[in-house]
CSV table of C-alpha atoms and ligand atoms in Angstrom, one decimal:
chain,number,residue,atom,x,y,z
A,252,UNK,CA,16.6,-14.4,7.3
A,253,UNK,CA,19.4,-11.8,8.1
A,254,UNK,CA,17.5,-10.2,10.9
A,255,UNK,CA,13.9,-10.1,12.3
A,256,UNK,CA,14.4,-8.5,15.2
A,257,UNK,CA,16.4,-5.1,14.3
A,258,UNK,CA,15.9,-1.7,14.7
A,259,UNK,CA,16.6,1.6,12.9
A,260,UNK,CA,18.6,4.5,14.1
A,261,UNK,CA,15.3,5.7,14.7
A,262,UNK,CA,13.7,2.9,16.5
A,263,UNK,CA,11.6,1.4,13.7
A,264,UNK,CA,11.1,-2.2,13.9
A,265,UNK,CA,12.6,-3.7,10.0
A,266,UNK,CA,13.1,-7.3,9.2
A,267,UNK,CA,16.0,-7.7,6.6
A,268,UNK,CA,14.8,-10.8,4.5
A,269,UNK,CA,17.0,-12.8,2.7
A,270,UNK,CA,15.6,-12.2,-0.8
A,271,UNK,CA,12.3,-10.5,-2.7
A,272,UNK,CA,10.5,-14.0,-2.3
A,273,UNK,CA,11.2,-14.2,1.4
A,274,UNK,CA,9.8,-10.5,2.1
A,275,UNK,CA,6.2,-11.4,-0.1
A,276,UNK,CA,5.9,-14.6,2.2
A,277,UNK,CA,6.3,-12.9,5.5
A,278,UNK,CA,4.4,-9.7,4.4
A,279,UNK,CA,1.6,-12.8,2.9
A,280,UNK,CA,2.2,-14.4,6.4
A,281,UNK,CA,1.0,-11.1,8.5
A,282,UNK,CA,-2.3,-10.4,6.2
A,283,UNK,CA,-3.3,-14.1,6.6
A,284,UNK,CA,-2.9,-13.7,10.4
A,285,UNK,CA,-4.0,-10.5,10.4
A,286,UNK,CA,-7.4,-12.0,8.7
A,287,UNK,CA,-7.9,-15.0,10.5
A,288,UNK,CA,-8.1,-12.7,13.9
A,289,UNK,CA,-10.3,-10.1,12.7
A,290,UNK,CA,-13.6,-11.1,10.7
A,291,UNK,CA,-15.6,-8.3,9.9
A,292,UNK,CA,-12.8,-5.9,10.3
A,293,UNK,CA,-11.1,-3.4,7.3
A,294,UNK,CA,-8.1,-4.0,5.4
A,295,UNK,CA,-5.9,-2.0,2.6
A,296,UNK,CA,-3.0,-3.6,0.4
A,297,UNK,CA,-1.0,-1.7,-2.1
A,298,UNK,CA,-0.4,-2.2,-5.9
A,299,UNK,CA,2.7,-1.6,-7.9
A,300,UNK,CA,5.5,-3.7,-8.5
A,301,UNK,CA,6.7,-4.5,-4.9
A,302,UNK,CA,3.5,-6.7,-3.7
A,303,UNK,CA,3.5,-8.7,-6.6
A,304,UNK,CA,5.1,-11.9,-5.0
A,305,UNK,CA,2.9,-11.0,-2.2
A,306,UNK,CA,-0.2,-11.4,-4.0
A,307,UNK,CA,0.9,-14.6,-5.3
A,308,UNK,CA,1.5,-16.0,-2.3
A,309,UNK,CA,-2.5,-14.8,-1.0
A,310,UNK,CA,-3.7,-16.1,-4.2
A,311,UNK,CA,-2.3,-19.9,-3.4
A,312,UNK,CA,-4.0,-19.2,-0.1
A,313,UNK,CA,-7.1,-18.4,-1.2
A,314,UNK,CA,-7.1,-20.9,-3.9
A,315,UNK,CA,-6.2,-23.7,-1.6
A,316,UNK,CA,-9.0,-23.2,1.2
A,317,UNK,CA,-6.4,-21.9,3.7
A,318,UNK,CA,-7.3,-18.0,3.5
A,319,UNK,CA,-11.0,-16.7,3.4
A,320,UNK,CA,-10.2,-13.4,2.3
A,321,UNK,CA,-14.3,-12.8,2.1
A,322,UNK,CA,-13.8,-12.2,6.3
A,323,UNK,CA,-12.8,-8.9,5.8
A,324,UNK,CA,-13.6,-5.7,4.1
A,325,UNK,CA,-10.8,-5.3,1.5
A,326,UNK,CA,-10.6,-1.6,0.4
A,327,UNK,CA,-8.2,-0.2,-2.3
A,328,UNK,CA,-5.7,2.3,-1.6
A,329,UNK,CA,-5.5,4.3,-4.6
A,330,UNK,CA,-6.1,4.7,-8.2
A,331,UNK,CA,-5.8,7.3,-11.2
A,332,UNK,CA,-8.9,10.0,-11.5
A,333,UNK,CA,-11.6,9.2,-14.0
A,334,UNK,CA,-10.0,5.6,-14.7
A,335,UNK,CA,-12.3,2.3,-14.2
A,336,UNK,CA,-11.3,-1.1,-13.7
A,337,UNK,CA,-11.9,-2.0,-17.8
A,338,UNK,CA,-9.2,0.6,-18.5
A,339,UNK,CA,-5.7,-1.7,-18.5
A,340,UNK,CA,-3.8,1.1,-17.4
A,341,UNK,CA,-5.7,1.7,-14.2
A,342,UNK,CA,-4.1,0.3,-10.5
A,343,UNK,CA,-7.3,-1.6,-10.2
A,344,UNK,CA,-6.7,-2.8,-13.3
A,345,UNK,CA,-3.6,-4.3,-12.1
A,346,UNK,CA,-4.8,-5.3,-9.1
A,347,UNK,CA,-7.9,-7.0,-10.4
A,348,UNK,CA,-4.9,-9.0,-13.4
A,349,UNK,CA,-2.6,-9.9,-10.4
A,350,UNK,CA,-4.8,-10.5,-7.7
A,351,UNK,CA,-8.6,-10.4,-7.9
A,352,UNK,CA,-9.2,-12.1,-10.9
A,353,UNK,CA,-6.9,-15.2,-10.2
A,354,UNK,CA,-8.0,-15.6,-6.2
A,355,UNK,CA,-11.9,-15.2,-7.7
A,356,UNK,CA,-12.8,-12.3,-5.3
A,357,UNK,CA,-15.1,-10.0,-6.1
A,358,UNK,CA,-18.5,-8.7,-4.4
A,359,UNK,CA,-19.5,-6.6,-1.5
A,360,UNK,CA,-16.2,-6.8,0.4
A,361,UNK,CA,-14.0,-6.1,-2.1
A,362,UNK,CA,-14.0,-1.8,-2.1
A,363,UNK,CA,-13.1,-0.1,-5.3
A,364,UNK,CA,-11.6,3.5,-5.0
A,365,UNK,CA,-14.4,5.7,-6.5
A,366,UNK,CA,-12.4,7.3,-9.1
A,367,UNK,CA,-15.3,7.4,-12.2
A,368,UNK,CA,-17.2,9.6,-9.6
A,369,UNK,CA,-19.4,12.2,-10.8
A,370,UNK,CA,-18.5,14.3,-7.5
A,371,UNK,CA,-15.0,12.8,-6.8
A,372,UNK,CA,-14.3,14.9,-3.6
A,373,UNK,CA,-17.9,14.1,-1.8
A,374,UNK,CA,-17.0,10.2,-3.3
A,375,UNK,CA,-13.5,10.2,-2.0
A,376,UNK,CA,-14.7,11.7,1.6
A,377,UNK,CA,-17.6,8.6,1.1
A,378,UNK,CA,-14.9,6.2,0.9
A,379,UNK,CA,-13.2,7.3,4.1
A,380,UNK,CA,-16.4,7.4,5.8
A,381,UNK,CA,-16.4,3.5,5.0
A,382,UNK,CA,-13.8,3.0,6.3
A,383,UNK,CA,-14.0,4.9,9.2
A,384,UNK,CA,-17.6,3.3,9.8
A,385,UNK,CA,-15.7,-0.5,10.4
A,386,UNK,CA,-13.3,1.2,12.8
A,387,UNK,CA,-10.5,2.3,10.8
A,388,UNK,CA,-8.4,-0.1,9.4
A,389,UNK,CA,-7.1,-3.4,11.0
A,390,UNK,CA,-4.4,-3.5,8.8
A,391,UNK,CA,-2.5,-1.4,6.2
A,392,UNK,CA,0.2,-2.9,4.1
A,393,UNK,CA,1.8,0.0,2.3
A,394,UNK,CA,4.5,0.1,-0.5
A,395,UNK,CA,7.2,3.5,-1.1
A,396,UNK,CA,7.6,5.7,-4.1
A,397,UNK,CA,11.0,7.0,-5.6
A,398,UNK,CA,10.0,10.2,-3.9
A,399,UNK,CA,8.6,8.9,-0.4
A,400,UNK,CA,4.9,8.5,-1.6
A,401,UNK,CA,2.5,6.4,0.5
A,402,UNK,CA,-0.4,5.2,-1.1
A,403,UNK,CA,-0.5,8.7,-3.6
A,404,UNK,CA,0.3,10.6,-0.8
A,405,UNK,CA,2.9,13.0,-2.2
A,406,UNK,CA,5.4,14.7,-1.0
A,407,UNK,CA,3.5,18.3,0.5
A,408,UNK,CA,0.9,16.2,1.9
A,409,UNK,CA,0.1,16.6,5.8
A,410,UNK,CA,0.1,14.3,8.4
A,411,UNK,CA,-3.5,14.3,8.6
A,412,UNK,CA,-4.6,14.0,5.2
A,413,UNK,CA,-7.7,12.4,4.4
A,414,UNK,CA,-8.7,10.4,1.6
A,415,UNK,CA,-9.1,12.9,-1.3
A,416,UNK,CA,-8.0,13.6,-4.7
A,417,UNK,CA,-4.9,14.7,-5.2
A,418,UNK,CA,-2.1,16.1,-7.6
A,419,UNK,CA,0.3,13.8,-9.2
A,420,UNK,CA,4.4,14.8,-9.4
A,421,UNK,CA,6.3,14.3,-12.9
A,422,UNK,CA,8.2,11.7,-10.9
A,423,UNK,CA,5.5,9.6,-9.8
A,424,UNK,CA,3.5,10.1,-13.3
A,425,UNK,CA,7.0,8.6,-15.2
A,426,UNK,CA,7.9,5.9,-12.5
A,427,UNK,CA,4.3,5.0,-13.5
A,428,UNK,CA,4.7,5.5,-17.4
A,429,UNK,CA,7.2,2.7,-17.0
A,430,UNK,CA,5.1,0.7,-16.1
A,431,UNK,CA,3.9,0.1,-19.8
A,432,UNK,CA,5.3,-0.7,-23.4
A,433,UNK,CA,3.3,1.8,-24.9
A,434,UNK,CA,4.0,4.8,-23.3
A,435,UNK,CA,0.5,5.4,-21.8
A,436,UNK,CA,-0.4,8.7,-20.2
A,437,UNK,CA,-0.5,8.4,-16.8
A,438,UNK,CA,-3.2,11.5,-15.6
A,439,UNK,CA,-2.1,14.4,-13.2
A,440,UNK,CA,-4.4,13.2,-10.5
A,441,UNK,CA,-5.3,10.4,-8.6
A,442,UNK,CA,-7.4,9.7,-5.5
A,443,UNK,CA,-6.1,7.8,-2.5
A,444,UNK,CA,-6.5,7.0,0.8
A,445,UNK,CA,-5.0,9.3,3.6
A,446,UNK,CA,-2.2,9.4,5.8
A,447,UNK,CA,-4.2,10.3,8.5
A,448,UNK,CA,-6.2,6.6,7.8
A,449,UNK,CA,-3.0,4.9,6.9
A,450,UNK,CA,-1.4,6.2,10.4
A,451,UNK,CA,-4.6,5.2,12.5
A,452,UNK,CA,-4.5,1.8,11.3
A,453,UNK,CA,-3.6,-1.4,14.4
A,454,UNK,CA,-1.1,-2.5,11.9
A,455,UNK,CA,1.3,-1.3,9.7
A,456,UNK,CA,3.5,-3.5,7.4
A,457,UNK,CA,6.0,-1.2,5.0
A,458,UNK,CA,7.5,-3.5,2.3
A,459,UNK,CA,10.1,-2.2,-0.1
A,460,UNK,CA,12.2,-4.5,-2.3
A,461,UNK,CA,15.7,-3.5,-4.8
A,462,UNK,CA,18.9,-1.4,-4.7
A,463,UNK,CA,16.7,1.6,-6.7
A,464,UNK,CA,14.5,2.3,-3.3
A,465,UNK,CA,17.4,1.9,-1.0
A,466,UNK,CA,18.3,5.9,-0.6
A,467,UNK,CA,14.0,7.0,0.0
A,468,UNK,CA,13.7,4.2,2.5
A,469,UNK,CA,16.7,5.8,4.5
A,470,UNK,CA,15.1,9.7,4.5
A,471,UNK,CA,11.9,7.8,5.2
A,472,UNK,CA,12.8,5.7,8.1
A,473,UNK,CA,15.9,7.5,9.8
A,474,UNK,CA,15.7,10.9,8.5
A,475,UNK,CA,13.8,13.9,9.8
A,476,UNK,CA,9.8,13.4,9.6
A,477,UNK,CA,8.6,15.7,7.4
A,478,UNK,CA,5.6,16.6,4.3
A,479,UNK,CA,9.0,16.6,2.0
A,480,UNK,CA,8.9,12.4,2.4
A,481,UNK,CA,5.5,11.0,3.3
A,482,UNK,CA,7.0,7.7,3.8
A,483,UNK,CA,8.5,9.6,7.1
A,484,UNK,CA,5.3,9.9,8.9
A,485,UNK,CA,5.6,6.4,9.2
A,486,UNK,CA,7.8,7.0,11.7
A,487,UNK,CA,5.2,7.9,14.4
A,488,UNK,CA,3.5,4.5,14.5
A,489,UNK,CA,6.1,3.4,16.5
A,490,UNK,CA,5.5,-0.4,17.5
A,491,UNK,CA,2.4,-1.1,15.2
A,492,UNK,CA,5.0,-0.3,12.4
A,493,UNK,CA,7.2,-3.7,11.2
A,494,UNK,CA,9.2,-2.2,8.0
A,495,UNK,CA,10.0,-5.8,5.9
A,496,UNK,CA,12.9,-5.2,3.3
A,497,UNK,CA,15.0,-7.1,1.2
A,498,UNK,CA,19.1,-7.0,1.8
A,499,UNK,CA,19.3,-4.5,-1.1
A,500,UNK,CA,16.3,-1.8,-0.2
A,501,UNK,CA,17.8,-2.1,3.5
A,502,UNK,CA,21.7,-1.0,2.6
A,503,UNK,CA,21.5,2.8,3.9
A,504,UNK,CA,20.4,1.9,7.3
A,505,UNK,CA,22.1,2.1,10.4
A,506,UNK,CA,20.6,-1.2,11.9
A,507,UNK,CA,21.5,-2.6,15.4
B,283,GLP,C1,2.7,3.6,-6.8
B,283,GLP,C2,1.4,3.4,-5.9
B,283,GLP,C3,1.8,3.1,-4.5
B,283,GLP,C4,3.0,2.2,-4.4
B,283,GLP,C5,4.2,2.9,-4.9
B,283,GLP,C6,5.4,2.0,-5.2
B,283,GLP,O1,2.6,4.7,-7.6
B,283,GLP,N1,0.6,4.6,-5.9
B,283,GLP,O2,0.7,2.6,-3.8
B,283,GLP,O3,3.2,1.7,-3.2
B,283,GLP,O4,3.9,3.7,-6.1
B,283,GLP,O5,5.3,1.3,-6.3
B,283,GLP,P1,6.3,0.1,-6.7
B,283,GLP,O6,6.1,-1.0,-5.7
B,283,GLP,O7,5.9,-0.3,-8.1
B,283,GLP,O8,7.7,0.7,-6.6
């Protein structure tokens, strides 16, 4: 490891692993502890491409008797509107293909964004109730857009936004497009937990992996804190924040 104990211009805690595999083992290595500590208590991981190696790690966990993930209340963070877990191109979709599915989880723990909804706002203010009914969460292990989203928090949204339905931006619906060979429709909205929920949490772990995410994880970490990068906000969680990047995400940073 380059560095585990170094700090940002800013003051934010980031540990510079040596490689994409090193930062899914110690991010793997804080939920597991995180776990162990706090039965009964609320967690939220992220989906995308970054907590991949992550999951993997979890799953080998699980699998092996080492991690009862069943000891907490797993909740997750975000997903497309009107999309179920049967449709491919959901997150839960993903998450249930990379995670779920292979670590046999499912049941009462296990939290599903309420995106199929008849009344998504009163569902989406449900959700947070939920969560704010186990004490908020224990942990949050969040990943970073191209344009500074957290969870589908985009940029515009405050501080001390809830868990709602929101707007997605053209860049968020085409990093996601990517995602798949046949050029699926990503829709213009999405519901995901708040900042406000993501900011309250005891722990915060902000991985971010690759050369492409090195320039949003600069404005995000040692630029101004602002709506304009979500990712900012992180900012003001001060100690309960550890930032884990690879060398390449971490090359804009004035570190010391
Ligand atoms: C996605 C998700 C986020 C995720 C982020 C980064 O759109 N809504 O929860 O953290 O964008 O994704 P990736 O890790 O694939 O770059």
């Amino acid at each position: 490891m380059l560095g585990s104990d170094l700090k940002t211009s800013t003051g934010v805690r980031v540990v510079v692993a040596d490689d994409y595999a090193q930062m899914s083992r110690l991010a793997a290595d804080i939920v597991t502890e995180v776990i162990a500590g706090n039965p009964g208590k609320a967690i939220t991981l992220p989906t995308g491409g970054t907590p991949r190696g992550m999951y993997e790690v979890l799953t080998e966990r699980i699998n092996d008797g080492s991690l009862d993930f069943y000891s907490v209340e797993f909740f997750c963070m975000d997903d497309y509107l009107g999309k179920s877990i049967d449709d491919d191109t959901s997150l839960t979709a993903w998450l249930n293909g990379a995670f779920l599915k292979p670590a046999n989880l499912s049941g009462p723990t296990i939290h599903f964004v309420p995106t199929m909804a008849d009344d998504p706002d009163a569902a989406a203010q449900r959700y947070d109730a939920q969560i704010q009914g186990l004490g908020g969460f224990e942990l949050a292990v969040l990943g970073i857009g191209n344009n500074g989203h957290i969870g589908f928090n985009e940029p515009g949204s405050p501080i001390d936004a809830e868990t709602r339905v929101v707007d997605l931006t053209i860049e968020s619906r085409d990093q996601n497009a990517a995602y798949y060979e046949d050029g699926s429709q990503i829709p213009d909205k999405a519901m995901t937990v708040g900042v406000k929920r993501f900011l309250e949490a005891r722990r915060i772990v902000l991985i971010v992996s690759g050369a492409g995410k090195a320039e949003i994880v600069a404005k995000a970490l040692e630029g101004p804190i602002s709506s304009d990068v979500p990712g900012s906000y992180l900012q003001t969680a001060k100690d309960r924040l550890t930032v884990i990047l690879d060398e390449a995400a971490a090359a804009n940073l004035t570190l010391s």
